[in-house]
Coordinates of C-alpha atoms and ligand atoms in Angstrom, one line a residue:
X1 CA 172.0 64.9 99.6
X2 CA 173.7 62.7 97.1
X3 CA 171.5 60.2 94.8
X4 CA 170.1 57.5 96.7
X5 CA 167.5 55.1 96.6
X6 CA 163.7 56.2 96.9
X7 CA 160.8 54.5 98.1
X8 CA 157.2 55.0 98.3
X9 CA 157.0 53.7 101.8
X10 CA 159.6 53.1 104.6
X11 CA 158.3 50.9 107.5
X12 CA 160.7 51.0 110.5
X13 CA 160.5 47.7 112.5
X14 CA 159.7 44.2 111.9
X15 CA 157.7 42.9 115.1
X16 CA 153.8 42.6 114.8
X17 CA 153.3 46.3 113.7
X18 CA 156.0 46.4 111.0
X19 CA 155.4 43.0 109.5
X20 CA 151.4 43.8 109.6
X21 CA 152.1 47.1 107.8
X22 CA 154.0 45.2 105.3
X23 CA 151.2 42.8 104.5
X24 CA 148.6 45.6 104.8
X25 CA 150.7 47.7 101.9
X26 CA 150.9 44.6 99.6
X27 CA 147.3 44.3 99.9
X28 CA 146.6 48.0 99.0
X29 CA 148.8 47.3 95.9
X30 CA 152.0 49.1 97.2
X31 CA 154.9 47.1 96.3
X32 CA 157.4 49.9 96.5
X33 CA 158.2 49.7 100.2
X34 CA 161.2 48.5 102.5
X35 CA 161.0 47.4 106.0
X36 CA 164.0 48.8 108.1
X37 CA 165.0 46.5 111.0
X38 CA 168.0 47.1 113.5
X39 CA 168.5 43.6 114.4
X40 CA 169.4 40.6 112.4
X41 CA 166.1 39.0 112.3
X42 CA 162.4 39.9 112.3
X43 CA 160.2 39.4 115.4
X44 CA 160.6 42.3 117.6
X45 CA 159.4 41.9 121.2
X46 CA 159.4 37.8 120.4
X47 CA 162.9 37.8 119.2
X48 CA 164.5 40.2 121.9
X49 CA 162.7 38.5 124.9
X50 CA 164.1 35.1 125.4
X51 CA 164.1 35.0 128.9
X52 CA 163.3 31.7 130.7
X53 CA 159.5 31.4 131.1
X54 CA 158.7 34.2 128.5
X55 CA 155.1 33.9 127.4
X56 CA 152.1 35.8 126.1
X57 CA 149.3 37.0 128.6
X58 CA 146.8 36.8 125.8
X59 CA 145.7 33.5 124.4
X60 CA 147.4 32.7 121.3
X61 CA 144.1 32.5 119.1
X62 CA 143.8 36.4 120.0
X63 CA 147.2 37.2 120.0
X64 CA 147.6 36.6 116.4
X65 CA 146.8 38.6 113.1
X66 CA 143.1 38.0 112.0
X67 CA 144.4 37.5 108.5
X68 CA 146.9 34.8 109.4
X69 CA 145.1 32.2 111.7
X70 CA 147.2 29.5 113.0
X71 CA 144.9 26.3 113.7
X72 CA 148.3 24.9 115.2
X73 CA 148.9 26.8 118.3
X74 CA 150.1 24.2 120.8
X75 CA 149.0 26.0 124.0
X76 CA 146.3 28.3 125.1
X77 CA 148.9 30.9 125.9
X78 CA 151.9 30.7 123.7
X79 CA 155.5 30.7 124.8
X80 CA 157.9 33.3 123.1
X81 CA 159.4 30.6 120.8
X82 CA 156.0 29.7 119.2
X83 CA 155.2 33.3 118.7
X84 CA 158.6 34.1 117.3
X85 CA 158.3 31.1 114.9
X86 CA 154.7 32.4 113.9
X87 CA 156.3 35.7 112.9
X88 CA 158.9 34.0 110.8
X89 CA 156.4 31.9 109.1
X90 CA 154.0 35.2 108.4
X91 CA 157.2 36.9 106.8
X92 CA 157.5 33.8 104.4
X93 CA 153.8 33.0 103.7
X94 CA 153.2 36.8 102.7
X95 CA 156.6 36.9 100.9
X96 CA 157.8 39.8 102.8
X97 CA 161.6 38.9 102.9
X98 CA 162.6 40.8 99.6
X99 CA 161.2 44.0 101.3
X100 CA 163.3 43.5 104.6
X101 CA 166.5 45.2 105.3
X102 CA 168.0 43.7 108.4
X103 CA 170.8 45.5 110.5
X104 CA 169.5 48.6 109.1
X105 CA 169.0 50.8 112.3
X106 CA 167.3 53.9 111.5
X107 CA 169.6 56.6 112.9
X108 CA 167.8 59.8 111.5
X109 CA 164.6 60.7 109.6
X110 CA 164.6 64.2 108.4
X111 CA 161.5 65.8 106.6
X112 CA 162.3 67.5 103.4
X113 CA 159.8 70.4 103.1
X114 CA 160.7 71.1 99.4
X115 CA 160.6 67.6 98.0
X116 CA 157.9 66.4 100.4
X117 CA 159.5 63.3 101.5
X118 CA 161.5 61.9 104.2
X119 CA 165.4 61.7 104.1
X120 CA 166.5 58.6 106.1
X121 CA 169.9 57.7 107.2
X122 CA 170.2 53.9 108.2
X123 CA 173.2 51.8 109.7
X124 CA 173.3 50.2 106.1
X125 CA 172.9 53.3 104.0
X126 CA 170.6 56.5 103.2
X127 CA 167.4 56.2 101.3
X128 CA 164.0 58.5 101.1
X129 CA 160.5 57.9 101.4
X130 CA 157.3 59.7 100.6
X131 CA 155.6 58.0 103.6
X132 CA 157.3 56.6 106.9
X133 CA 155.3 54.0 108.9
X134 CA 157.3 53.8 112.5
X135 CA 156.5 50.4 114.1
X136 CA 159.4 50.7 116.5
X137 CA 157.4 49.2 119.4
X138 CA 156.2 50.4 122.7
X139 CA 158.4 47.8 124.8
X140 CA 161.6 47.7 122.5
X141 CA 164.2 49.6 124.4
X142 CA 165.0 48.2 127.9
X143 CA 165.2 50.6 130.7
X144 CA 167.8 50.0 133.8
X145 CA 167.3 52.6 136.5
X146 CA 170.3 54.5 137.3
X147 CA 171.5 52.6 140.8
X148 CA 174.3 54.3 142.6
X149 CA 177.1 51.8 142.6
X150 CA 176.0 49.5 139.9
X151 CA 179.2 50.0 137.8
X152 CA 181.1 48.6 140.7
X153 CA 179.2 45.4 140.8
X154 CA 181.4 42.4 140.1
X155 CA 179.1 40.1 139.0
X156 CA 176.7 39.7 136.1
X157 CA 174.2 42.3 135.2
X158 CA 171.4 41.9 132.5
X159 CA 168.0 43.0 131.6
X160 CA 165.3 40.7 130.9
X161 CA 164.9 41.8 127.3
X162 CA 168.6 41.2 126.6
X163 CA 169.2 37.8 128.6
X164 CA 172.5 36.4 128.5
X165 CA 171.9 32.7 127.6
X166 CA 175.8 31.8 128.0
X167 CA 175.7 32.7 131.9
X168 CA 174.8 29.8 133.9
X169 CA 172.4 30.9 136.9
X170 CA 172.8 27.5 138.4
X171 CA 173.9 27.6 141.9
X172 CA 174.0 31.4 141.6
X173 CA 172.6 34.0 144.1
X174 CA 170.3 35.9 141.9
X175 CA 168.6 39.2 142.4
X176 CA 165.6 40.1 140.5
X177 CA 164.9 43.9 140.5
X178 CA 161.2 44.6 139.6
X179 CA 157.9 42.5 139.7
X180 CA 156.2 43.3 136.4
X181 CA 155.1 41.0 133.6
X182 CA 158.6 39.6 132.9
X183 CA 159.9 39.5 136.3
X184 CA 157.1 37.1 137.5
X185 CA 157.5 34.8 134.6
X186 CA 161.4 34.8 135.3
X187 CA 161.3 34.0 139.3
X188 CA 159.7 30.7 138.8
X189 CA 161.8 29.9 135.9
X190 CA 165.0 30.8 137.9
X191 CA 164.2 29.7 141.6
X192 CA 164.6 25.9 140.9
X193 CA 168.2 26.5 139.6
X194 CA 169.5 29.3 141.5
X195 CA 171.2 28.9 144.9
X196 CA 169.0 31.9 146.2
X197 CA 166.6 34.5 144.6
X198 CA 166.2 37.8 146.0
X199 CA 163.3 39.9 144.6
X200 CA 163.3 43.7 145.0
X201 CA 159.7 44.6 144.9
X202 CA 158.7 48.3 145.0
X203 CA 155.0 47.5 144.4
X204 CA 153.4 44.2 144.5
X205 CA 151.4 43.2 141.4
X206 CA 147.8 41.9 141.5
X207 CA 148.3 38.2 139.9
X208 CA 145.8 36.2 138.7
X209 CA 145.9 32.5 137.9
X210 CA 147.1 31.6 134.4
X211 CA 144.5 29.2 133.0
X212 CA 147.1 27.7 130.3
X213 CA 146.9 24.2 129.0
X214 CA 147.9 22.2 125.9
X215 CA 145.4 22.6 122.8
X216 CA 144.5 19.1 122.1
X217 CA 145.0 17.2 118.8
X218 CA 141.2 17.1 118.3
X219 CA 141.0 20.8 118.7
X220 CA 143.8 21.6 116.3
X221 CA 142.3 19.1 113.8
X222 CA 138.8 21.0 114.2
X223 CA 140.5 24.4 113.6
X224 CA 142.4 22.9 110.5
X225 CA 139.3 21.3 108.9
X226 CA 136.8 24.0 109.7
X227 CA 138.6 27.5 110.0
X228 CA 135.4 29.3 111.3
X229 CA 135.9 27.4 114.6
X230 CA 139.3 29.3 115.1
X231 CA 137.5 32.5 114.4
X232 CA 134.5 31.5 116.7
X233 CA 137.2 30.8 119.4
X234 CA 138.9 34.2 118.4
X235 CA 135.7 36.0 118.9
X236 CA 135.0 34.7 122.4
X237 CA 138.3 35.5 123.7
X238 CA 137.8 38.8 122.4
X239 CA 134.5 39.4 123.7
X240 CA 135.3 38.3 127.3
X241 CA 138.3 40.7 127.1
X242 CA 136.2 43.6 125.7
X243 CA 133.8 43.3 128.6
X244 CA 137.0 43.4 130.9
X245 CA 138.0 46.8 129.3
X246 CA 134.9 48.2 129.8
X247 CA 135.0 47.8 133.7
X248 CA 138.7 49.4 133.5
X249 CA 137.6 52.4 131.6
X250 CA 134.0 52.7 132.8
X251 CA 133.4 51.0 136.2
X252 CA 136.5 50.7 138.2
X253 CA 134.4 50.4 141.4
X254 CA 133.1 47.1 140.2
X255 CA 136.5 45.6 140.3
X256 CA 136.5 44.6 143.8
X257 CA 135.2 41.2 143.2
X258 CA 138.3 40.5 141.0
X259 CA 140.5 41.5 143.6
X260 CA 138.9 38.9 145.9
X261 CA 139.7 36.0 143.3
X262 CA 143.4 37.5 143.0
X263 CA 143.7 37.5 146.9
X264 CA 142.5 33.5 147.0
X265 CA 145.0 32.9 144.3
X266 CA 147.5 34.2 146.6
X267 CA 146.4 32.7 150.0
X268 CA 146.5 29.2 148.0
X269 CA 150.1 29.4 147.8
X270 CA 151.2 31.6 150.3
X271 CA 150.7 30.6 154.0
X272 CA 153.1 32.9 155.9
X273 CA 150.8 36.0 156.9
X274 CA 153.8 38.4 156.9
X275 CA 154.8 37.4 153.3
X276 CA 151.1 37.7 152.3
X277 CA 151.0 41.1 153.6
X278 CA 154.2 41.9 151.8
X279 CA 152.6 40.8 148.5
X280 CA 149.2 42.3 148.9
X281 CA 148.6 45.6 146.8
X282 CA 147.2 48.6 148.0
X283 CA 145.7 49.9 144.9
X284 CA 142.7 48.8 142.7
X285 CA 143.4 45.9 140.6
X286 CA 143.7 46.9 136.9
X287 CA 145.6 50.0 137.7
X288 CA 148.7 48.5 136.8
X289 CA 148.6 45.6 134.5
X290 CA 147.1 42.6 135.8
X291 CA 149.4 39.7 135.6
X292 CA 148.7 36.0 134.9
X293 CA 150.8 33.3 136.6
X294 CA 150.0 30.0 138.5
X295 CA 153.8 29.6 139.3
X296 CA 154.8 32.7 140.8
X297 CA 153.5 32.8 144.4
X298 CA 154.5 29.1 144.7
X299 CA 157.8 30.0 143.8
X300 CA 157.9 32.8 146.3
X301 CA 156.9 30.5 149.1
X302 CA 160.3 28.4 148.5
X303 CA 162.9 28.6 151.0
X304 CA 165.6 29.9 148.6
X305 CA 163.5 33.2 148.0
X306 CA 163.5 36.3 149.8
X307 CA 161.1 39.0 149.0
X308 CA 162.4 42.5 149.9
X309 CA 159.3 44.8 150.0
X310 CA 161.4 48.0 148.7
X311 CA 163.0 49.1 145.7
X312 CA 166.9 48.6 145.2
X313 CA 168.4 51.7 146.2
X314 CA 172.5 51.2 145.9
X315 CA 175.2 48.8 145.3
X316 CA 178.3 48.2 147.2
X317 CA 180.5 45.9 145.6
X318 CA 178.7 42.4 145.6
X319 CA 176.2 43.7 148.2
X320 CA 172.8 45.2 147.2
X321 CA 171.0 47.7 149.5
X322 CA 167.2 48.3 149.3
X323 CA 165.6 51.5 150.0
X324 CA 164.5 50.3 153.5
X325 CA 168.0 49.2 154.4
X326 CA 167.9 45.5 153.7
X327 CA 170.9 43.9 152.2
X328 CA 171.8 41.0 149.9
X329 CA 175.1 39.6 148.6
X330 CA 174.5 38.6 145.1
X331 CA 176.4 37.0 142.1
X332 CA 174.1 38.4 139.4
X333 CA 171.3 41.0 139.0
X334 CA 168.5 40.6 136.6
X335 CA 166.5 43.7 135.8
X336 CA 162.9 43.5 135.1
X337 CA 162.6 47.1 135.0
X338 CA 160.7 47.6 131.7
X339 CA 161.1 49.8 128.9
X340 CA 161.5 53.4 127.7
X341 CA 157.5 53.9 127.0
X342 CA 156.6 57.4 127.4
X343 CA 160.0 58.7 126.1
X344 CA 159.9 56.7 122.8
X345 CA 163.7 56.6 121.6
X346 CA 162.6 56.9 118.1
X347 CA 161.2 60.4 119.0
X348 CA 164.9 61.8 119.2
X349 CA 165.7 60.5 115.6
X350 CA 162.9 62.3 114.1
X351 CA 163.0 65.9 112.5
X352 CA 159.9 67.4 111.5
X353 CA 159.0 70.4 109.1
X354 CA 160.3 73.2 111.3
X355 CA 163.5 71.3 112.4
X356 CA 162.4 70.2 115.7
X357 CA 162.6 66.5 116.7
X358 CA 159.6 64.8 117.7
X359 CA 160.8 64.3 121.2
X360 CA 161.2 68.1 121.4
X361 CA 157.6 68.4 120.0
X362 CA 156.8 66.0 122.7
X363 CA 158.5 67.7 125.6
X364 CA 155.2 67.9 127.5
X365 CA 154.1 64.4 126.8
X366 CA 153.6 62.3 123.7
X367 CA 150.5 63.4 121.6
X368 CA 149.2 62.0 118.3
X369 CA 146.1 62.3 116.2
X370 CA 144.2 59.0 116.5
X371 CA 147.6 57.5 117.9
X372 CA 149.1 57.8 114.5
X373 CA 150.3 61.1 113.4
X374 CA 151.8 64.4 115.0
X375 CA 151.5 67.8 113.8
X376 CA 154.6 69.1 112.0
X377 CA 155.5 65.6 111.0
X378 CA 153.8 65.0 107.6
X379 CA 153.7 61.7 105.9
X380 CA 154.5 60.0 109.3
X381 CA 152.5 57.2 111.0
X382 CA 153.2 55.5 114.0
X383 CA 152.0 52.0 114.8
X384 CA 151.1 51.6 118.6
X385 CA 151.7 55.5 119.0
X386 CA 150.3 57.4 121.9
X387 CA 147.4 56.4 123.6
X388 CA 147.0 53.1 121.7
X389 CA 148.0 50.7 124.5
X390 CA 145.4 48.3 126.0
X391 CA 145.5 47.3 129.8
X392 CA 144.6 43.3 129.2
X393 CA 143.8 42.8 125.8
X394 CA 145.7 41.8 122.5
X395 CA 147.7 44.5 121.2
X396 CA 147.3 42.9 117.9
X397 CA 143.6 44.2 117.6
X398 CA 145.0 47.7 118.1
X399 CA 147.7 47.2 115.6
X400 CA 145.3 46.1 112.9
X401 CA 143.2 49.2 113.5
X402 CA 146.1 51.5 112.8
X403 CA 147.0 49.4 109.7
X404 CA 143.4 50.2 108.6
X405 CA 144.1 53.9 109.2
X406 CA 147.5 53.6 107.2
X407 CA 145.7 52.0 104.4
X408 CA 143.4 54.7 104.1
X409 CA 146.2 57.3 104.4
X410 CA 147.8 55.6 101.5
X411 CA 144.3 55.8 99.5
X412 CA 144.0 59.5 100.2
X413 CA 147.4 60.2 99.1
X414 CA 146.6 58.4 95.8
X415 CA 143.3 60.3 95.4
X416 CA 145.0 63.7 96.0
X417 CA 147.3 62.6 93.2
X418 CA 150.7 64.2 92.3
X419 CA 153.2 64.9 95.0
X420 CA 151.2 65.8 98.1
X421 CA 151.4 65.1 101.8
X422 CA 149.2 65.2 104.8
X423 CA 150.1 67.0 108.0
X424 CA 147.8 66.7 111.0
X425 CA 146.4 70.0 112.0
X426 CA 147.4 71.1 115.5
X427 CA 143.8 71.8 116.4
X428 CA 142.6 68.3 115.2
X429 CA 145.5 66.8 117.4
X430 CA 144.5 68.9 120.4
X431 CA 140.9 68.1 120.0
X432 CA 141.7 64.3 119.9
X433 CA 143.9 64.4 122.9
X434 CA 141.4 66.3 124.8
X435 CA 138.8 63.7 124.4
X436 CA 141.2 61.0 125.2
X437 CA 142.0 62.6 128.4
X438 CA 138.7 63.7 129.5
X439 CA 137.7 60.0 129.1
X440 CA 140.9 58.9 130.8
X441 CA 139.7 60.8 134.0
X442 CA 137.3 57.9 134.9
X443 CA 139.5 55.0 134.1
X444 CA 141.2 52.5 136.7
X445 CA 144.5 53.6 135.4
X446 CA 143.7 57.2 136.5
X447 CA 141.6 56.6 139.7
X448 CA 143.1 53.3 141.0
X449 CA 145.9 54.7 143.3
X450 CA 148.9 53.6 141.6
X451 CA 151.7 54.9 139.7
X452 CA 152.5 52.8 136.5
X453 CA 154.5 52.9 133.6
X454 CA 151.5 54.1 131.6
X455 CA 152.0 57.6 133.1
X456 CA 154.6 59.8 131.8
X457 CA 157.2 62.3 133.7
X458 CA 154.1 64.5 134.2
X459 CA 151.8 62.1 135.5
X460 CA 149.8 62.0 132.3
X461 CA 148.6 58.8 130.9
X462 CA 149.9 58.9 127.3
X463 CA 150.2 55.4 126.6
X464 CA 146.8 53.7 127.1
X465 CA 143.5 53.9 125.0
X466 CA 140.8 54.9 127.4
X467 CA 137.9 52.8 125.4
X468 CA 137.0 49.4 123.8
X469 CA 138.9 48.0 121.0
X470 CA 135.7 48.3 118.9
X471 CA 135.9 52.1 119.6
X472 CA 139.2 52.4 118.6
X473 CA 138.4 50.3 115.3
X474 CA 135.6 52.7 114.5
X475 CA 137.8 55.7 115.1
X476 CA 140.6 54.6 112.9
X477 CA 138.5 53.2 109.9
X478 CA 139.1 56.3 107.8
X479 CA 141.3 59.2 107.5
X480 CA 139.3 62.5 108.1
X481 CA 140.7 64.9 105.5
X482 CA 139.4 67.9 107.7
X483 CA 142.0 66.9 110.2
X484 CA 144.7 67.2 107.9
X485 CA 146.4 70.0 105.9
X486 CA 147.2 68.9 102.4
X487 CA 150.8 69.9 101.4
X488 CA 151.8 70.3 97.9
X489 CA 155.3 70.2 96.3
X490 CA 156.5 73.8 95.3
X491 CA 156.5 74.0 91.7
X492 CA 160.5 74.9 91.6
X493 CA 161.4 71.8 93.7
X494 CA 162.7 68.8 91.8
X495 CA 162.7 65.2 92.9
X496 CA 165.5 63.0 92.2
X497 CA 164.8 59.3 92.2
X498 CA 166.8 56.4 91.6
Ligands
FAD1 C1 158.0 40.3 127.3 C2 156.7 41.1 126.7 C3 155.6 40.3 126.7 C4 154.3 40.9 126.1 N1 153.2 40.3 126.5 C5 152.2 41.0 125.7 C6 151.0 40.3 125.8 O1 150.6 39.2 126.4 N2 150.0 41.0 125.1 C7 150.0 42.0 124.4 O2 148.9 42.4 123.9 N3 151.1 42.6 124.5 C8 152.4 41.9 124.9 N4 153.6 42.7 124.8 C9 153.5 44.1 124.1 C10 154.1 43.7 122.6 O3 155.2 44.7 122.7 C11 153.3 44.1 121.7 O4 152.0 43.2 121.8 C12 153.7 43.9 120.3 O5 154.6 42.7 120.1 C13 154.5 45.1 119.8 O6 154.6 45.1 118.5 P1 155.5 46.1 117.7 O7 155.9 45.5 116.2 O8 154.8 47.4 117.9 O9 156.7 46.2 118.5 P2 158.0 45.3 118.6 O10 157.6 43.9 118.4 O11 158.7 45.9 119.8 O12 159.0 45.6 117.3 C14 159.7 46.9 117.2 C15 160.7 46.4 116.2 O13 161.3 47.7 115.8 C16 162.8 47.8 115.8 N5 163.4 48.8 115.8 C17 163.4 49.9 117.1 N6 163.9 50.9 116.6 C18 164.7 50.9 115.6 C19 165.3 51.7 114.7 N7 165.7 53.0 115.1 N8 165.6 51.2 113.5 C20 165.1 50.1 113.1 N9 164.6 49.2 113.9 C21 164.1 49.5 115.0 C22 163.0 46.8 116.9 O14 164.4 45.9 116.8 C23 162.0 45.8 116.7 O15 162.1 44.7 116.0 C24 154.4 42.2 125.4 C25 155.8 42.7 125.2 C26 156.8 42.1 126.1 C27 158.1 42.8 126.0

């Protein structure tokens, strides 16, 4: 490779994970780093998902960095635009802009075993880095299922995460495909404008009421004047969710009472018994993500909404045909069909020590040590890697745990001195994943009788952490050097840096 820029750390992605990593690196005294972002602004998920009604399912005081509290959150559950603005603010306050390279999609990262560094090709040029922090997001590349005939559809088609704001849905016949977290926010926002909404539902979700309200001026004043009050608020929100997580992971049988609350939520708005039957899930609550909405069921009860209790199976011109044969003529199709989660797209672009890509190494399913590192991919850490997801708490808690791990990783490299790299030992990766999968067996995600996006093509849950956030924090506090092989640069190898 010709001479090029070399940095100590390359962070990929500028969502909560990448920006958090940048702040943490600065705090560890590392200033020689870049943040590579494919888009033209920071924000990740909260930049890309701008669909009408997009909002967070975790209260704002918990869905934010512990090191950057915001006393001025306007609502208990923030909308997309407020979270996006928060991330822009964090970028400014922590002076991250000089490190950020926008329009710099990472095309390939290749481990150089001689020089112990990553060679990185991006849309804006090449560079190399001692350490890569991959924060490309668990829900960042939209997935549209292959539907026969979709190409022939004459109307408008888009995914919820790539909303076309130039297309006016007013007076249109709209098909919504999917009933996940995004779809249930979109339907109530679109129903009042559209001529009709046809919802293609493969599996009904469990939906609980959303306790959203404005945060009063007095509360905000209190949080500004006495910052510990916002910490107390965060602590309470965290504690409630920590208890929920325990039920999901250890006592799924006790969730029946919660199902009764969800059924009452539905019964309040849906009076038609036939529609209620269509919307009632047949699996344990929590097995798929529990959704929060007080407007979804009321929207479904409107005369211009039709629920098709079957997946979309083919498209014939402007006619959509469900698996059960139901047909609907529409002008636009909105896919709320989720993301590439268990087949993380970045994995195809990472080439490890033995020339294999991470995707090849993960053919049988994603596996990492403590959610962060993979054997044969030295000095490569992921943020929100395998088995770090949460059913119903704040991902920011998990991200911050992974940042603790990153900080200690950097410290360990410092202690080793010279040019060194850490490669996860295959036995340590296997032992960690064995423990994770053993614990997974009794969780609601594996025992609840559903198929969810948490499971990979082999039916293995490679996305969710089967414990509390406290347990994960403990497991990621320090890097255990016994779990790594220390690599040293061969004496003959020469490192060229610019
Ligand atoms: C609609 C929606 C609602 C959600 N609601 C919640 C919620 O209520 N609670 C919760 O805990 N979590 C929620 N999540 C999950 C959310 O993804 C995480 O909470 C968190 O925002 C993830 O942050 P991240 O930085 O890891 O990833 P992202 O925010 O996805 O950021 C990844 C970044 O990497 C960039 N990138 C990807 N590939 C490349 C590449 N090759 N080169 C360069 N850049 C690249 C992307 O452009 C993006 O900016 C939600 C997700 C979505 C989509």
